[in-house]
Amino acid sequence: MQNIPVIGFVSLGCAKNLVDTERLSSALVAMGYATSPDYSQCDLVVVNTCGFINPAVEESLEAVNEALSSNAKVIVTGCLGTRAQLIRKRCPKTSAVIGPGKRSSVIRAIEKLVGRPPQEARQRLPSSGILLTPSHYAYLKVAEGCRHRCSFCIIPSLRGPLRSRTEASILAEASDLRDRGVRELLVIAQDSSDYGFDLSPKKTLSGLLKKMATLGPWVRVHYVYPSNEAERVVELMGEGLVLPYLDVPLQHVSEGILKAMRRPGGFEKAAAAVERWRRICPDLAIRSTFITGFPGETQSQFDELLGFLKEARLDRVGCFPYSDVEGADANVLPNAVDPEIREERAQILMNLQAEISYQKLEARVGKEYDVIIDYVSEDEGNAVGRTKYEAPDVDGVITLEKACKVQPGDIVKAVITSHDEHDCTATMKTRIDAPIRFA
C-alpha cells in the first residue's frame, strides 16, 4: 500500500468550532487519511482558528506558528481564515488560508498539498463521525449562522445567515451518539433558541428538545438568546426533560449599552426574566456572559451591571473586556473606554461573581447530587465530574475523593463536603446505572 498522508488538527475557540473540526476529521478519516496529535509525525496540520476577539486572534496566530515549526504543511481555516492578509504577514509559510464553513475547500487543499490516500485505506465511520470530546459527552450543533446583527459581532458575515438542520438529521445523530455510549448531549448553535425559525414549516428549539429528551441521555442547552423561546425551554427544564441549566448570554443590562449593542433587554427586563425562569424551574442554574468597557459605557452603567449581578445572583458568569473585532460596527462607536478601565471593570465584576458563587456553593455542602464522571486520576484515586449545574470546560468541577472503581461516563451519587469559589469536593455514595430525569 502506498504511503498514507498523516493529518494533525488544532481546534481553537468555542464548541461550535470543535464540531467543525470533528466533521472535517471524520470526512478525512473516511477518505483514508491517518491522523496524529504529534506534529512531528504529520504531513499537514489543519489549524481551525478563532478570531472573535484580539486575544483569540493572537492565540490562533501562535498556534499556526507552532504548527509551522514542525516543518509540516499548514492550512489555516475557521474564523481567522477570513483575514488572509494578516495570516500571510504573521505566518508567511502557511500553505493555504480558508474561511469558516468551507470543509470541501479544505479537503481539496489537503489533496493538492499531500495527495490522496489509496482507495483501500478508506474507512467506515458511525454516522455521527469522530468525537474530539471524551466518549461520554458530545456537542450537537443544530444550526449554523445567525440572523442577529449585534454591533460587536461579525459572526453573520463569517458564518452566514441562520441555517437550521432538519429535525430528522439531528435526532438521527443524537440516536447514533446514544448508541455509541454518549450520556450527555450538549446542544449548540450561534443562537440555539433561533433553531427552526428559517425552516418551512417553522420548527422550535423546545419542540426539538422534547423529542431529544425521549432518547435517554442528559440534554444540556447552550447559547440561548434571551427570548420567548428561552422561557419555553425553561418550562421543559421544570418538567425534568432537559437539564436545569440555562446558558443565556445577556452581555449587559444597561438599556443604553444594549441599544448600542443592538440587543434587547435592560435591567428590569433581565431581572424579571430571571425571576420568572426561577419560578418556572426553582432548581435552575443560570449561566451568562457580559462585556465590560463597551464603547460609551459610563461608570454608572457599569455600576448598574454590578447591581444586577447582586440582585440576580447568577450561578455562573463569564466576562470579557470589550475588544474591537475587525469588521464589527461597534469599532466606530464614539467614547471608547480606556483599555485599562475595561480590564479593571472585568476584574471587579469577576471578583463580585466569585463572592456570589462561593455563597451559592456553600448552600450545596452536605447535600447529595448526581455526578457524571469526566476523568479519573489513577495516581490519587480521585475522580472529577459535574452535576446538572455544570457544563464541561466552562464551569467548575466536582472532585470525588478516593472514588472507588469509577470510569468516565459513570453517573454516581455524591455528597458535597467542601468548596472554593468555583469548584466542590465530594464523597461518593453509590453508582447510578443510567441517566435519570431531573424532575
PDB file of C-alpha atoms in Angstrom, residues 122-253:
ATOM      1  CA  ARG A 122     -10.938   4.212   3.232  1.00  0.00           C
ATOM      2  CA  GLN A 123     -12.807   3.617   6.487  1.00  0.00           C
ATOM      3  CA  ARG A 124     -16.423   3.298   7.574  1.00  0.00           C
ATOM      4  CA  LEU A 125     -17.366   5.562  10.480  1.00  0.00           C
ATOM      5  CA  PRO A 126     -20.501   5.886  12.593  1.00  0.00           C
ATOM      6  CA  SER A 127     -22.938   8.377  11.117  1.00  0.00           C
ATOM      7  CA  SER A 128     -22.134  10.787  13.968  1.00  0.00           C
ATOM      8  CA  GLY A 129     -18.459  10.686  12.996  1.00  0.00           C
ATOM      9  CA  ILE A 130     -15.353  11.208  15.091  1.00  0.00           C
ATOM     10  CA  LEU A 131     -15.682  12.744  18.554  1.00  0.00           C
ATOM     11  CA  LEU A 132     -12.954  15.013  19.906  1.00  0.00           C
ATOM     12  CA  THR A 133     -14.647  15.108  23.304  1.00  0.00           C
ATOM     13  CA  PRO A 134     -14.468  12.344  25.916  1.00  0.00           C
ATOM     14  CA  SER A 135     -16.629   9.458  24.726  1.00  0.00           C
ATOM     15  CA  HIS A 136     -19.439  10.051  27.247  1.00  0.00           C
ATOM     16  CA  TYR A 137     -20.493  13.518  26.092  1.00  0.00           C
ATOM     17  CA  ALA A 138     -20.810  15.195  22.706  1.00  0.00           C
ATOM     18  CA  TYR A 139     -21.694  18.559  21.235  1.00  0.00           C
ATOM     19  CA  LEU A 140     -24.637  18.506  18.859  1.00  0.00           C
ATOM     20  CA  LYS A 141     -24.838  21.520  16.534  1.00  0.00           C
ATOM     21  CA  VAL A 142     -28.431  22.173  15.476  1.00  0.00           C
ATOM     22  CA  ALA A 143     -27.901  25.217  13.251  1.00  0.00           C
ATOM     23  CA  GLU A 144     -25.227  27.282  11.575  1.00  0.00           C
ATOM     24  CA  GLY A 145     -25.051  31.029  11.049  1.00  0.00           C
ATOM     25  CA  CYS A 146     -27.007  33.787  12.761  1.00  0.00           C
ATOM     26  CA  ARG A 147     -29.797  36.229  11.917  1.00  0.00           C
ATOM     27  CA  HIS A 148     -28.956  38.762  14.654  1.00  0.00           C
ATOM     28  CA  ARG A 149     -26.820  41.824  13.978  1.00  0.00           C
ATOM     29  CA  CYS A 150     -25.112  42.601  17.284  1.00  0.00           C
ATOM     30  CA  SER A 151     -22.778  45.530  16.713  1.00  0.00           C
ATOM     31  CA  PHE A 152     -19.777  43.876  18.395  1.00  0.00           C
ATOM     32  CA  CYS A 153     -20.057  40.625  16.430  1.00  0.00           C
ATOM     33  CA  ILE A 154     -19.154  39.597  12.878  1.00  0.00           C
ATOM     34  CA  ILE A 155     -20.470  36.023  13.025  1.00  0.00           C
ATOM     35  CA  PRO A 156     -23.170  36.664  10.367  1.00  0.00           C
ATOM     36  CA  SER A 157     -20.509  37.857   7.912  1.00  0.00           C
ATOM     37  CA  LEU A 158     -18.235  34.932   8.799  1.00  0.00           C
ATOM     38  CA  ARG A 159     -20.774  32.147   9.091  1.00  0.00           C
ATOM     39  CA  GLY A 160     -23.661  33.439   7.021  1.00  0.00           C
ATOM     40  CA  PRO A 161     -27.367  33.601   7.829  1.00  0.00           C
ATOM     41  CA  LEU A 162     -29.227  31.160  10.045  1.00  0.00           C
ATOM     42  CA  ARG A 163     -29.373  27.670   8.544  1.00  0.00           C
ATOM     43  CA  SER A 164     -31.150  25.134  10.733  1.00  0.00           C
ATOM     44  CA  ARG A 165     -30.710  21.414  10.313  1.00  0.00           C
ATOM     45  CA  THR A 166     -33.783  19.238   9.897  1.00  0.00           C
ATOM     46  CA  GLU A 167     -35.217  17.609  12.997  1.00  0.00           C
ATOM     47  CA  ALA A 168     -34.745  14.211  11.381  1.00  0.00           C
ATOM     48  CA  SER A 169     -30.996  14.710  10.848  1.00  0.00           C
ATOM     49  CA  ILE A 170     -30.486  15.995  14.389  1.00  0.00           C
ATOM     50  CA  LEU A 171     -32.458  13.188  16.021  1.00  0.00           C
ATOM     51  CA  ALA A 172     -30.650  10.595  13.887  1.00  0.00           C
ATOM     52  CA  GLU A 173     -27.296  11.945  15.045  1.00  0.00           C
ATOM     53  CA  ALA A 174     -28.478  12.076  18.659  1.00  0.00           C
ATOM     54  CA  SER A 175     -29.660   8.458  18.446  1.00  0.00           C
ATOM     55  CA  ASP A 176     -26.355   7.340  16.961  1.00  0.00           C
ATOM     56  CA  LEU A 177     -24.433   9.142  19.707  1.00  0.00           C
ATOM     57  CA  ARG A 178     -26.590   7.465  22.341  1.00  0.00           C
ATOM     58  CA  ASP A 179     -25.945   4.063  20.773  1.00  0.00           C
ATOM     59  CA  ARG A 180     -22.198   4.808  20.944  1.00  0.00           C
ATOM     60  CA  GLY A 181     -22.429   5.339  24.707  1.00  0.00           C
ATOM     61  CA  VAL A 182     -22.790   9.121  24.873  1.00  0.00           C
ATOM     62  CA  ARG A 183     -24.615  10.005  28.086  1.00  0.00           C
ATOM     63  CA  GLU A 184     -24.809  13.775  27.740  1.00  0.00           C
ATOM     64  CA  LEU A 185     -25.759  15.751  24.637  1.00  0.00           C
ATOM     65  CA  LEU A 186     -24.787  19.420  24.572  1.00  0.00           C
ATOM     66  CA  VAL A 187     -26.968  21.321  22.116  1.00  0.00           C
ATOM     67  CA  ILE A 188     -25.195  24.270  20.476  1.00  0.00           C
ATOM     68  CA  ALA A 189     -25.641  26.879  17.736  1.00  0.00           C
ATOM     69  CA  GLN A 190     -24.798  30.532  17.361  1.00  0.00           C
ATOM     70  CA  ASP A 191     -28.220  31.103  18.946  1.00  0.00           C
ATOM     71  CA  SER A 192     -29.857  27.820  19.900  1.00  0.00           C
ATOM     72  CA  SER A 193     -33.211  29.460  20.631  1.00  0.00           C
ATOM     73  CA  ASP A 194     -33.426  30.538  16.986  1.00  0.00           C
ATOM     74  CA  TYR A 195     -33.434  26.920  15.824  1.00  0.00           C
ATOM     75  CA  GLY A 196     -36.071  26.254  13.174  1.00  0.00           C
ATOM     76  CA  PHE A 197     -37.022  29.872  12.517  1.00  0.00           C
ATOM     77  CA  ASP A 198     -35.843  29.523   8.919  1.00  0.00           C
ATOM     78  CA  LEU A 199     -37.424  26.128   8.226  1.00  0.00           C
ATOM     79  CA  SER A 200     -40.711  25.621   6.400  1.00  0.00           C
ATOM     80  CA  PRO A 201     -42.834  24.800   8.244  1.00  0.00           C
ATOM     81  CA  LYS A 202     -41.091  26.526  11.155  1.00  0.00           C
ATOM     82  CA  LYS A 203     -39.725  24.419  13.975  1.00  0.00           C
ATOM     83  CA  THR A 204     -38.758  25.385  17.504  1.00  0.00           C
ATOM     84  CA  LEU A 205     -35.956  24.502  19.884  1.00  0.00           C
ATOM     85  CA  SER A 206     -38.445  23.454  22.546  1.00  0.00           C
ATOM     86  CA  GLY A 207     -40.173  21.112  20.126  1.00  0.00           C
ATOM     87  CA  LEU A 208     -36.837  19.576  19.149  1.00  0.00           C
ATOM     88  CA  LEU A 209     -35.769  19.167  22.782  1.00  0.00           C
ATOM     89  CA  LYS A 210     -38.980  17.353  23.673  1.00  0.00           C
ATOM     90  CA  LYS A 211     -38.117  14.716  21.090  1.00  0.00           C
ATOM     91  CA  MET A 212     -34.454  14.558  22.116  1.00  0.00           C
ATOM     92  CA  ALA A 213     -35.492  14.037  25.745  1.00  0.00           C
ATOM     93  CA  THR A 214     -37.082  10.689  24.846  1.00  0.00           C
ATOM     94  CA  LEU A 215     -33.742   9.263  23.688  1.00  0.00           C
ATOM     95  CA  GLY A 216     -32.202   8.780  27.133  1.00  0.00           C
ATOM     96  CA  PRO A 217     -29.016  10.864  27.525  1.00  0.00           C
ATOM     97  CA  TRP A 218     -28.932  14.067  29.518  1.00  0.00           C
ATOM     98  CA  VAL A 219     -29.676  17.088  27.330  1.00  0.00           C
ATOM     99  CA  ARG A 220     -27.922  20.387  28.091  1.00  0.00           C
ATOM    100  CA  VAL A 221     -28.552  23.543  26.042  1.00  0.00           C
ATOM    101  CA  HIS A 222     -26.010  26.285  25.331  1.00  0.00           C
ATOM    102  CA  TYR A 223     -26.208  29.790  23.836  1.00  0.00           C
ATOM    103  CA  VAL A 224     -29.900  30.532  24.356  1.00  0.00           C
ATOM    104  CA  TYR A 225     -30.721  34.102  23.305  1.00  0.00           C
ATOM    105  CA  PRO A 226     -32.988  35.923  25.802  1.00  0.00           C
ATOM    106  CA  SER A 227     -36.312  35.382  24.045  1.00  0.00           C
ATOM    107  CA  ASN A 228     -39.787  33.887  24.348  1.00  0.00           C
ATOM    108  CA  GLU A 229     -38.377  30.569  23.245  1.00  0.00           C
ATOM    109  CA  ALA A 230     -35.960  30.656  26.193  1.00  0.00           C
ATOM    110  CA  GLU A 231     -38.957  30.572  28.526  1.00  0.00           C
ATOM    111  CA  ARG A 232     -40.424  27.550  26.747  1.00  0.00           C
ATOM    112  CA  VAL A 233     -37.091  25.789  27.155  1.00  0.00           C
ATOM    113  CA  VAL A 234     -37.105  26.610  30.872  1.00  0.00           C
ATOM    114  CA  GLU A 235     -40.552  25.012  31.088  1.00  0.00           C
ATOM    115  CA  LEU A 236     -39.035  21.774  29.766  1.00  0.00           C
ATOM    116  CA  MET A 237     -36.366  22.081  32.450  1.00  0.00           C
ATOM    117  CA  GLY A 238     -39.086  22.433  35.075  1.00  0.00           C
ATOM    118  CA  GLU A 239     -40.655  19.231  33.752  1.00  0.00           C
ATOM    119  CA  GLY A 240     -37.358  17.363  34.104  1.00  0.00           C
ATOM    120  CA  LEU A 241     -36.976  16.765  30.365  1.00  0.00           C
ATOM    121  CA  VAL A 242     -33.845  18.911  29.958  1.00  0.00           C
ATOM    122  CA  LEU A 243     -31.066  19.604  32.458  1.00  0.00           C
ATOM    123  CA  PRO A 244     -31.994  22.706  34.515  1.00  0.00           C
ATOM    124  CA  TYR A 245     -29.089  24.723  33.139  1.00  0.00           C
ATOM    125  CA  LEU A 246     -29.762  27.862  31.140  1.00  0.00           C
ATOM    126  CA  ASP A 247     -26.813  29.363  29.256  1.00  0.00           C
ATOM    127  CA  VAL A 248     -28.156  32.767  28.276  1.00  0.00           C
ATOM    128  CA  PRO A 249     -25.597  35.419  27.182  1.00  0.00           C
ATOM    129  CA  LEU A 250     -27.058  38.742  28.393  1.00  0.00           C
ATOM    130  CA  GLN A 251     -23.915  40.822  27.600  1.00  0.00           C
ATOM    131  CA  HIS A 252     -25.124  43.847  29.639  1.00  0.00           C
ATOM    132  CA  VAL A 253     -28.197  45.241  31.416  1.00  0.00           C
TER     133      VAL A 253
END
